PDB file of C-alpha atoms in Angstrom:
ATOM      1  CA  UNK P   1       0.107   0.198  -0.029  1.00  0.00           C
ATOM      2  CA  UNK P   2       1.294   3.497  -0.963  1.00  0.00           C
ATOM      3  CA  UNK P   3       0.537   5.509   1.573  1.00  0.00           C
ATOM      4  CA  UNK P   4       0.229   9.486   0.469  1.00  0.00           C
ATOM      5  CA  UNK P   5       0.172  12.805   2.398  1.00  0.00           C
ATOM      6  CA  UNK P   6      -1.566  15.646   0.161  1.00  0.00           C
ATOM      7  CA  UNK P   7      -0.061  19.363   0.915  1.00  0.00           C
ATOM      8  CA  UNK P   8      -2.060  21.997  -0.670  1.00  0.00           C
ATOM      9  CA  UNK P   9      -3.959  25.136   0.685  1.00  0.00           C
ATOM     10  CA  UNK P  10      -7.071  24.733  -1.260  1.00  0.00           C
ATOM     11  CA  UNK P  11      -9.637  22.273   0.320  1.00  0.00           C
ATOM     12  CA  UNK P  12     -11.459  21.204  -2.847  1.00  0.00           C
ATOM     13  CA  UNK P  13      -7.926  20.340  -4.468  1.00  0.00           C
ATOM     14  CA  UNK P  14      -7.240  18.115  -1.883  1.00  0.00           C
ATOM     15  CA  UNK P  15     -10.607  16.749  -1.617  1.00  0.00           C
ATOM     16  CA  UNK P  16     -10.328  15.992  -5.488  1.00  0.00           C
ATOM     17  CA  UNK P  17      -7.004  14.447  -5.132  1.00  0.00           C
ATOM     18  CA  UNK P  18      -8.148  12.224  -2.156  1.00  0.00           C
ATOM     19  CA  UNK P  19     -10.999  10.757  -3.837  1.00  0.00           C
ATOM     20  CA  UNK P  20      -8.960  10.021  -6.706  1.00  0.00           C
ATOM     21  CA  UNK P  21      -6.274   8.333  -5.003  1.00  0.00           C
ATOM     22  CA  UNK P  22      -8.213   6.609  -2.230  1.00  0.00           C
ATOM     23  CA  UNK P  23     -10.284   4.653  -5.252  1.00  0.00           C
ATOM     24  CA  UNK P  24      -7.069   2.986  -6.196  1.00  0.00           C
ATOM     25  CA  UNK P  25      -6.523  -0.313  -4.357  1.00  0.00           C
ATOM     26  CA  UNK P  26      -2.904   0.353  -3.923  1.00  0.00           C
ATOM     27  CA  UNK P  27      -3.231   3.634  -2.369  1.00  0.00           C
ATOM     28  CA  UNK P  28      -4.131   5.348   0.806  1.00  0.00           C
ATOM     29  CA  UNK P  29      -4.217   8.967   1.688  1.00  0.00           C
ATOM     30  CA  UNK P  30      -2.856   9.358   5.143  1.00  0.00           C
ATOM     31  CA  UNK P  31      -3.083  12.899   5.952  1.00  0.00           C
ATOM     32  CA  UNK P  32      -3.782  16.521   4.611  1.00  0.00           C
ATOM     33  CA  UNK P  33      -1.934  19.389   5.342  1.00  0.00           C
ATOM     34  CA  UNK P  34      -3.086  23.254   4.528  1.00  0.00           C
ATOM     35  CA  UNK P  35       0.489  24.781   5.060  1.00  0.00           C
ATOM     36  CA  UNK P  36       4.013  24.150   4.682  1.00  0.00           C
ATOM     37  CA  UNK P  37       4.581  23.813   8.460  1.00  0.00           C
ATOM     38  CA  UNK P  38       1.549  21.318   8.611  1.00  0.00           C
ATOM     39  CA  UNK P  39       3.404  19.345   5.953  1.00  0.00           C
ATOM     40  CA  UNK P  40       6.646  18.986   8.217  1.00  0.00           C
ATOM     41  CA  UNK P  41       4.700  17.901  11.212  1.00  0.00           C
ATOM     42  CA  UNK P  42       2.512  15.661   9.348  1.00  0.00           C
ATOM     43  CA  UNK P  43       5.292  13.699   7.391  1.00  0.00           C
ATOM     44  CA  UNK P  44       7.298  13.563  10.429  1.00  0.00           C
ATOM     45  CA  UNK P  45       4.051  11.821  12.379  1.00  0.00           C
ATOM     46  CA  UNK P  46       2.836   9.992   9.473  1.00  0.00           C
ATOM     47  CA  UNK P  47       6.153   9.067   7.411  1.00  0.00           C
ATOM     48  CA  UNK P  48       4.112   8.936   4.035  1.00  0.00           C
ATOM     49  CA  UNK P  49       5.694   6.846   1.171  1.00  0.00           C
ATOM     50  CA  UNK P  50       5.088   9.924  -1.275  1.00  0.00           C
ATOM     51  CA  UNK P  51       3.837  13.376  -0.366  1.00  0.00           C
ATOM     52  CA  UNK P  52       1.891  15.522  -3.118  1.00  0.00           C
ATOM     53  CA  UNK P  53       3.234  19.209  -2.370  1.00  0.00           C
ATOM     54  CA  UNK P  54       1.863  22.380  -3.531  1.00  0.00           C
ATOM     55  CA  UNK P  55       4.567  25.110  -3.993  1.00  0.00           C
ATOM     56  CA  UNK P  56       2.550  28.176  -2.662  1.00  0.00           C
ATOM     57  CA  UNK P  57       1.317  27.667   0.610  1.00  0.00           C
ATOM     58  CA  UNK P  58       1.086  30.061   3.995  1.00  0.00           C
ATOM     59  CA  UNK P  59       3.295  29.805   6.754  1.00  0.00           C
ATOM     60  CA  UNK P  60       6.118  27.968   4.585  1.00  0.00           C
ATOM     61  CA  UNK P  61       6.175  27.046   1.036  1.00  0.00           C
ATOM     62  CA  UNK P  62       6.505  23.764  -0.469  1.00  0.00           C
ATOM     63  CA  UNK P  63       9.969  24.365  -1.647  1.00  0.00           C
ATOM     64  CA  UNK P  64      11.106  24.961   2.225  1.00  0.00           C
ATOM     65  CA  UNK P  65       8.711  22.497   3.352  1.00  0.00           C
ATOM     66  CA  UNK P  66      10.486  19.930   1.035  1.00  0.00           C
ATOM     67  CA  UNK P  67      13.855  20.596   2.026  1.00  0.00           C
ATOM     68  CA  UNK P  68      12.941  19.986   5.762  1.00  0.00           C
ATOM     69  CA  UNK P  69      11.520  17.095   5.041  1.00  0.00           C
ATOM     70  CA  UNK P  70      14.182  15.731   2.746  1.00  0.00           C
ATOM     71  CA  UNK P  71      16.900  16.292   5.620  1.00  0.00           C
ATOM     72  CA  UNK P  72      15.333  14.438   8.029  1.00  0.00           C
ATOM     73  CA  UNK P  73      16.721  10.948   8.195  1.00  0.00           C
ATOM     74  CA  UNK P  74      14.104   9.353   9.664  1.00  0.00           C
ATOM     75  CA  UNK P  75      12.332  10.268   6.475  1.00  0.00           C
ATOM     76  CA  UNK P  76      14.593   8.368   4.055  1.00  0.00           C
ATOM     77  CA  UNK P  77      11.877   6.285   2.462  1.00  0.00           C
ATOM     78  CA  UNK P  78       9.500   9.354   1.900  1.00  0.00           C
ATOM     79  CA  UNK P  79       9.338  10.706  -1.900  1.00  0.00           C
ATOM     80  CA  UNK P  80       8.019  14.526  -2.769  1.00  0.00           C
ATOM     81  CA  UNK P  81       6.115  15.135  -6.139  1.00  0.00           C
ATOM     82  CA  UNK P  82       6.004  19.156  -6.411  1.00  0.00           C
ATOM     83  CA  UNK P  83       2.280  20.399  -7.544  1.00  0.00           C
ATOM     84  CA  UNK P  84       1.850  23.697  -8.901  1.00  0.00           C
ATOM     85  CA  UNK P  85      -0.281  25.575 -11.549  1.00  0.00           C
ATOM     86  CA  UNK P  86       2.898  27.422 -12.711  1.00  0.00           C
ATOM     87  CA  UNK P  87       4.905  25.367 -15.063  1.00  0.00           C
ATOM     88  CA  UNK P  88       8.013  27.876 -14.451  1.00  0.00           C
ATOM     89  CA  UNK P  89      11.896  26.906 -14.991  1.00  0.00           C
ATOM     90  CA  UNK P  90      12.857  28.087 -11.528  1.00  0.00           C
ATOM     91  CA  UNK P  91      10.181  26.102  -9.827  1.00  0.00           C
ATOM     92  CA  UNK P  92      11.065  23.228 -11.464  1.00  0.00           C
ATOM     93  CA  UNK P  93      14.995  23.659 -10.633  1.00  0.00           C
ATOM     94  CA  UNK P  94      14.395  24.725  -7.494  1.00  0.00           C
ATOM     95  CA  UNK P  95      12.284  21.450  -6.530  1.00  0.00           C
ATOM     96  CA  UNK P  96      14.811  19.492  -8.184  1.00  0.00           C
ATOM     97  CA  UNK P  97      17.548  21.138  -5.930  1.00  0.00           C
ATOM     98  CA  UNK P  98      15.337  20.699  -2.561  1.00  0.00           C
ATOM     99  CA  UNK P  99      15.359  16.914  -3.610  1.00  0.00           C
ATOM    100  CA  UNK P 100      11.946  16.147  -5.181  1.00  0.00           C
ATOM    101  CA  UNK P 101      11.383  13.165  -7.079  1.00  0.00           C
ATOM    102  CA  UNK P 102       8.994  14.692  -9.571  1.00  0.00           C
ATOM    103  CA  UNK P 103       7.003  17.861 -10.591  1.00  0.00           C
ATOM    104  CA  UNK P 104       3.621  17.970 -12.025  1.00  0.00           C
ATOM    105  CA  UNK P 105       0.980  20.801 -12.666  1.00  0.00           C
ATOM    106  CA  UNK P 106      -2.149  20.590 -11.095  1.00  0.00           C
ATOM    107  CA  UNK P 107      -4.031  20.106 -14.537  1.00  0.00           C
ATOM    108  CA  UNK P 108      -2.326  16.973 -14.982  1.00  0.00           C
ATOM    109  CA  UNK P 109      -4.853  14.001 -16.175  1.00  0.00           C
ATOM    110  CA  UNK P 110      -6.077  11.785 -13.178  1.00  0.00           C
ATOM    111  CA  UNK P 111      -4.452   8.982 -14.984  1.00  0.00           C
ATOM    112  CA  UNK P 112      -0.706  10.643 -14.880  1.00  0.00           C
ATOM    113  CA  UNK P 113      -1.249  11.539 -11.745  1.00  0.00           C
ATOM    114  CA  UNK P 114      -1.642   8.048 -10.741  1.00  0.00           C
ATOM    115  CA  UNK P 115       0.901   6.917 -12.766  1.00  0.00           C
ATOM    116  CA  UNK P 116       3.335   9.526 -11.071  1.00  0.00           C
ATOM    117  CA  UNK P 117       2.973   8.241  -7.678  1.00  0.00           C
ATOM    118  CA  UNK P 118       3.568   4.633  -8.497  1.00  0.00           C
ATOM    119  CA  UNK P 119       6.717   5.641 -10.485  1.00  0.00           C
ATOM    120  CA  UNK P 120       8.323   7.836  -7.418  1.00  0.00           C
ATOM    121  CA  UNK P 121       7.170   5.530  -5.049  1.00  0.00           C
ATOM    122  CA  UNK P 122       9.037   2.692  -7.084  1.00  0.00           C
ATOM    123  CA  UNK P 123      12.118   4.605  -7.086  1.00  0.00           C
ATOM    124  CA  UNK P 124      12.202   6.270 -10.242  1.00  0.00           C
ATOM    125  CA  UNK P 125      12.302  10.507 -10.667  1.00  0.00           C
ATOM    126  CA  UNK P 126       9.525  11.985 -12.710  1.00  0.00           C
ATOM    127  CA  UNK P 127      11.550  14.131 -15.097  1.00  0.00           C
ATOM    128  CA  UNK P 128      10.736  13.803 -18.584  1.00  0.00           C
ATOM    129  CA  UNK P 129      13.303  14.508 -20.891  1.00  0.00           C
ATOM    130  CA  UNK P 130      11.795  17.625 -22.456  1.00  0.00           C
ATOM    131  CA  UNK P 131      11.213  18.868 -18.623  1.00  0.00           C
ATOM    132  CA  UNK P 132      15.147  17.690 -17.926  1.00  0.00           C
ATOM    133  CA  UNK P 133      16.458  19.768 -20.404  1.00  0.00           C
ATOM    134  CA  UNK P 134      14.756  22.965 -19.277  1.00  0.00           C
ATOM    135  CA  UNK P 135      15.935  22.201 -15.878  1.00  0.00           C
ATOM    136  CA  UNK P 136      19.687  21.915 -16.844  1.00  0.00           C
ATOM    137  CA  UNK P 137      19.853  24.712 -19.055  1.00  0.00           C
ATOM    138  CA  UNK P 138      18.979  26.868 -16.286  1.00  0.00           C
ATOM    139  CA  UNK P 139      21.521  25.273 -13.695  1.00  0.00           C
ATOM    140  CA  UNK P 140      24.078  25.368 -16.501  1.00  0.00           C
ATOM    141  CA  UNK P 141      23.624  28.760 -16.972  1.00  0.00           C
ATOM    142  CA  UNK P 142      24.468  29.622 -13.251  1.00  0.00           C
ATOM    143  CA  UNK P 143      28.061  28.343 -13.630  1.00  0.00           C
ATOM    144  CA  UNK P 144      28.153  26.374 -10.497  1.00  0.00           C
ATOM    145  CA  UNK P 145      31.634  24.916 -10.258  1.00  0.00           C
ATOM    146  CA  UNK P 146      30.434  21.529  -8.663  1.00  0.00           C
ATOM    147  CA  UNK P 147      32.380  19.366 -10.641  1.00  0.00           C
ATOM    148  CA  UNK P 148      35.275  20.208  -7.828  1.00  0.00           C
ATOM    149  CA  UNK P 149      33.215  18.166  -4.956  1.00  0.00           C
ATOM    150  CA  UNK P 150      31.399  15.385  -7.183  1.00  0.00           C
ATOM    151  CA  UNK P 151      33.887  12.302  -6.922  1.00  0.00           C
ATOM    152  CA  UNK P 152      33.182  10.867 -10.291  1.00  0.00           C
ATOM    153  CA  UNK P 153      36.416   8.986 -10.029  1.00  0.00           C
ATOM    154  CA  UNK P 154      34.254   6.365  -7.585  1.00  0.00           C
ATOM    155  CA  UNK P 155      32.149   5.482 -10.649  1.00  0.00           C
ATOM    156  CA  UNK P 156      32.901   2.675 -13.051  1.00  0.00           C
ATOM    157  CA  UNK P 157      33.035   3.513 -16.769  1.00  0.00           C
ATOM    158  CA  UNK P 158      29.801   1.733 -17.257  1.00  0.00           C
ATOM    159  CA  UNK P 159      27.988   3.585 -14.121  1.00  0.00           C
ATOM    160  CA  UNK P 160      29.208   6.954 -16.013  1.00  0.00           C
ATOM    161  CA  UNK P 161      27.566   5.688 -18.943  1.00  0.00           C
ATOM    162  CA  UNK P 162      24.012   5.273 -16.553  1.00  0.00           C
ATOM    163  CA  UNK P 163      24.613   8.360 -14.956  1.00  0.00           C
ATOM    164  CA  UNK P 164      24.583  10.366 -18.480  1.00  0.00           C
ATOM    165  CA  UNK P 165      21.391   8.567 -19.343  1.00  0.00           C
ATOM    166  CA  UNK P 166      19.823   9.439 -16.346  1.00  0.00           C
ATOM    167  CA  UNK P 167      20.895  12.784 -16.939  1.00  0.00           C
ATOM    168  CA  UNK P 168      19.029  12.888 -20.044  1.00  0.00           C
ATOM    169  CA  UNK P 169      16.054  11.646 -18.367  1.00  0.00           C
ATOM    170  CA  UNK P 170      15.472   8.343 -19.216  1.00  0.00           C
ATOM    171  CA  UNK P 171      14.080   5.875 -16.888  1.00  0.00           C
ATOM    172  CA  UNK P 172      15.313   2.437 -16.027  1.00  0.00           C
ATOM    173  CA  UNK P 173      13.497   0.532 -19.012  1.00  0.00           C
ATOM    174  CA  UNK P 174      14.707   2.953 -21.664  1.00  0.00           C
ATOM    175  CA  UNK P 175      18.595   3.158 -20.170  1.00  0.00           C
ATOM    176  CA  UNK P 176      18.104  -0.946 -20.491  1.00  0.00           C
ATOM    177  CA  UNK P 177      16.920  -0.515 -23.825  1.00  0.00           C
ATOM    178  CA  UNK P 178      19.963   1.911 -24.790  1.00  0.00           C
ATOM    179  CA  UNK P 179      22.760  -0.230 -23.047  1.00  0.00           C
ATOM    180  CA  UNK P 180      21.445  -3.804 -24.058  1.00  0.00           C
ATOM    181  CA  UNK P 181      21.032  -4.921 -20.374  1.00  0.00           C
ATOM    182  CA  UNK P 182      17.747  -5.662 -18.262  1.00  0.00           C
ATOM    183  CA  UNK P 183      16.287  -2.987 -16.630  1.00  0.00           C
ATOM    184  CA  UNK P 184      16.893  -4.717 -13.073  1.00  0.00           C
ATOM    185  CA  UNK P 185      20.569  -4.274 -13.853  1.00  0.00           C
ATOM    186  CA  UNK P 186      19.600  -0.763 -14.997  1.00  0.00           C
ATOM    187  CA  UNK P 187      18.211  -0.194 -11.703  1.00  0.00           C
ATOM    188  CA  UNK P 188      21.135  -1.851  -9.566  1.00  0.00           C
ATOM    189  CA  UNK P 189      23.279   0.447 -11.567  1.00  0.00           C
ATOM    190  CA  UNK P 190      21.576   3.238 -10.440  1.00  0.00           C
ATOM    191  CA  UNK P 191      21.223   2.196  -7.006  1.00  0.00           C
ATOM    192  CA  UNK P 192      25.018   2.024  -7.086  1.00  0.00           C
ATOM    193  CA  UNK P 193      25.624   5.421  -8.258  1.00  0.00           C
ATOM    194  CA  UNK P 194      23.219   6.783  -5.797  1.00  0.00           C
ATOM    195  CA  UNK P 195      25.222   4.893  -2.645  1.00  0.00           C
ATOM    196  CA  UNK P 196      28.651   6.207  -4.087  1.00  0.00           C
ATOM    197  CA  UNK P 197      27.702   9.843  -4.563  1.00  0.00           C
ATOM    198  CA  UNK P 198      25.819   9.888  -1.609  1.00  0.00           C
ATOM    199  CA  UNK P 199      22.651  11.166  -3.056  1.00  0.00           C
ATOM    200  CA  UNK P 200      18.720  10.214  -1.864  1.00  0.00           C
ATOM    201  CA  UNK P 201      17.097   9.988  -5.162  1.00  0.00           C
ATOM    202  CA  UNK P 202      17.387  10.185  -8.841  1.00  0.00           C
ATOM    203  CA  UNK P 203      16.300  13.593  -9.236  1.00  0.00           C
ATOM    204  CA  UNK P 204      19.446  14.687  -7.595  1.00  0.00           C
ATOM    205  CA  UNK P 205      21.623  12.312  -9.796  1.00  0.00           C
ATOM    206  CA  UNK P 206      20.214  14.176 -12.756  1.00  0.00           C
ATOM    207  CA  UNK P 207      21.888  17.459 -11.266  1.00  0.00           C
ATOM    208  CA  UNK P 208      24.924  15.945 -10.554  1.00  0.00           C
ATOM    209  CA  UNK P 209      25.160  14.383 -14.005  1.00  0.00           C
ATOM    210  CA  UNK P 210      24.881  17.982 -15.506  1.00  0.00           C
ATOM    211  CA  UNK P 211      26.826  20.057 -12.533  1.00  0.00           C
ATOM    212  CA  UNK P 212      29.690  17.720 -12.951  1.00  0.00           C
ATOM    213  CA  UNK P 213      30.210  18.460 -16.597  1.00  0.00           C
ATOM    214  CA  UNK P 214      29.556  14.576 -17.536  1.00  0.00           C
ATOM    215  CA  UNK P 215      26.586  15.856 -19.509  1.00  0.00           C
ATOM    216  CA  UNK P 216      25.876  19.376 -21.045  1.00  0.00           C
ATOM    217  CA  UNK P 217      22.308  20.568 -22.340  1.00  0.00           C
ATOM    218  CA  UNK P 218      21.751  20.184 -26.023  1.00  0.00           C
ATOM    219  CA  UNK P 219      23.958  16.800 -25.617  1.00  0.00           C
ATOM    220  CA  UNK P 220      22.310  13.688 -26.938  1.00  0.00           C
ATOM    221  CA  UNK P 221      23.630  10.164 -26.810  1.00  0.00           C
TER     222      UNK P 221
END
């Protein structure tokens, strides 16, 4: 059962999401928060698997709440999907920096929202190649010298190939097809890379792939 926390300041939106998600046999909404501060409190109390987090909320915005939640070692198993009515690049990039595993606009189709929850709960990142390119174009423009602190020497040549494909926004099945390996092998590579680079999820690997210089905006394998 996927345990879900809803964080949005609009009661009707929370009610709609609850009705949609609770109707799924493998999902359960375990709590609702109307402010960022309440989202942090309920996350610590209920330890949900997935949080649907609005960006704009009173008391504390969704990005700040996400940073606090994902910095808590007791919530290592929790994944956050950022929800907003504004598909703005700065929000997407900051959501990834905050550690969010996905980003969706609120007018996403119901089936896509349900799929997103399952994808993120399974440990994958919800970043399409088009969204990934936009995120990384912005990150690259900030000229951060992160390569000095990213120990890529710890990863093997094969793992570098996998990391580059993660940076392009490919999921495990797509990586497997590209490298002629099984999806399970691709998933194992990704897990090992995350352990070596000490990141908690796939979306942060996307950032590292670009900030290390391993992949650059506009590149395509």
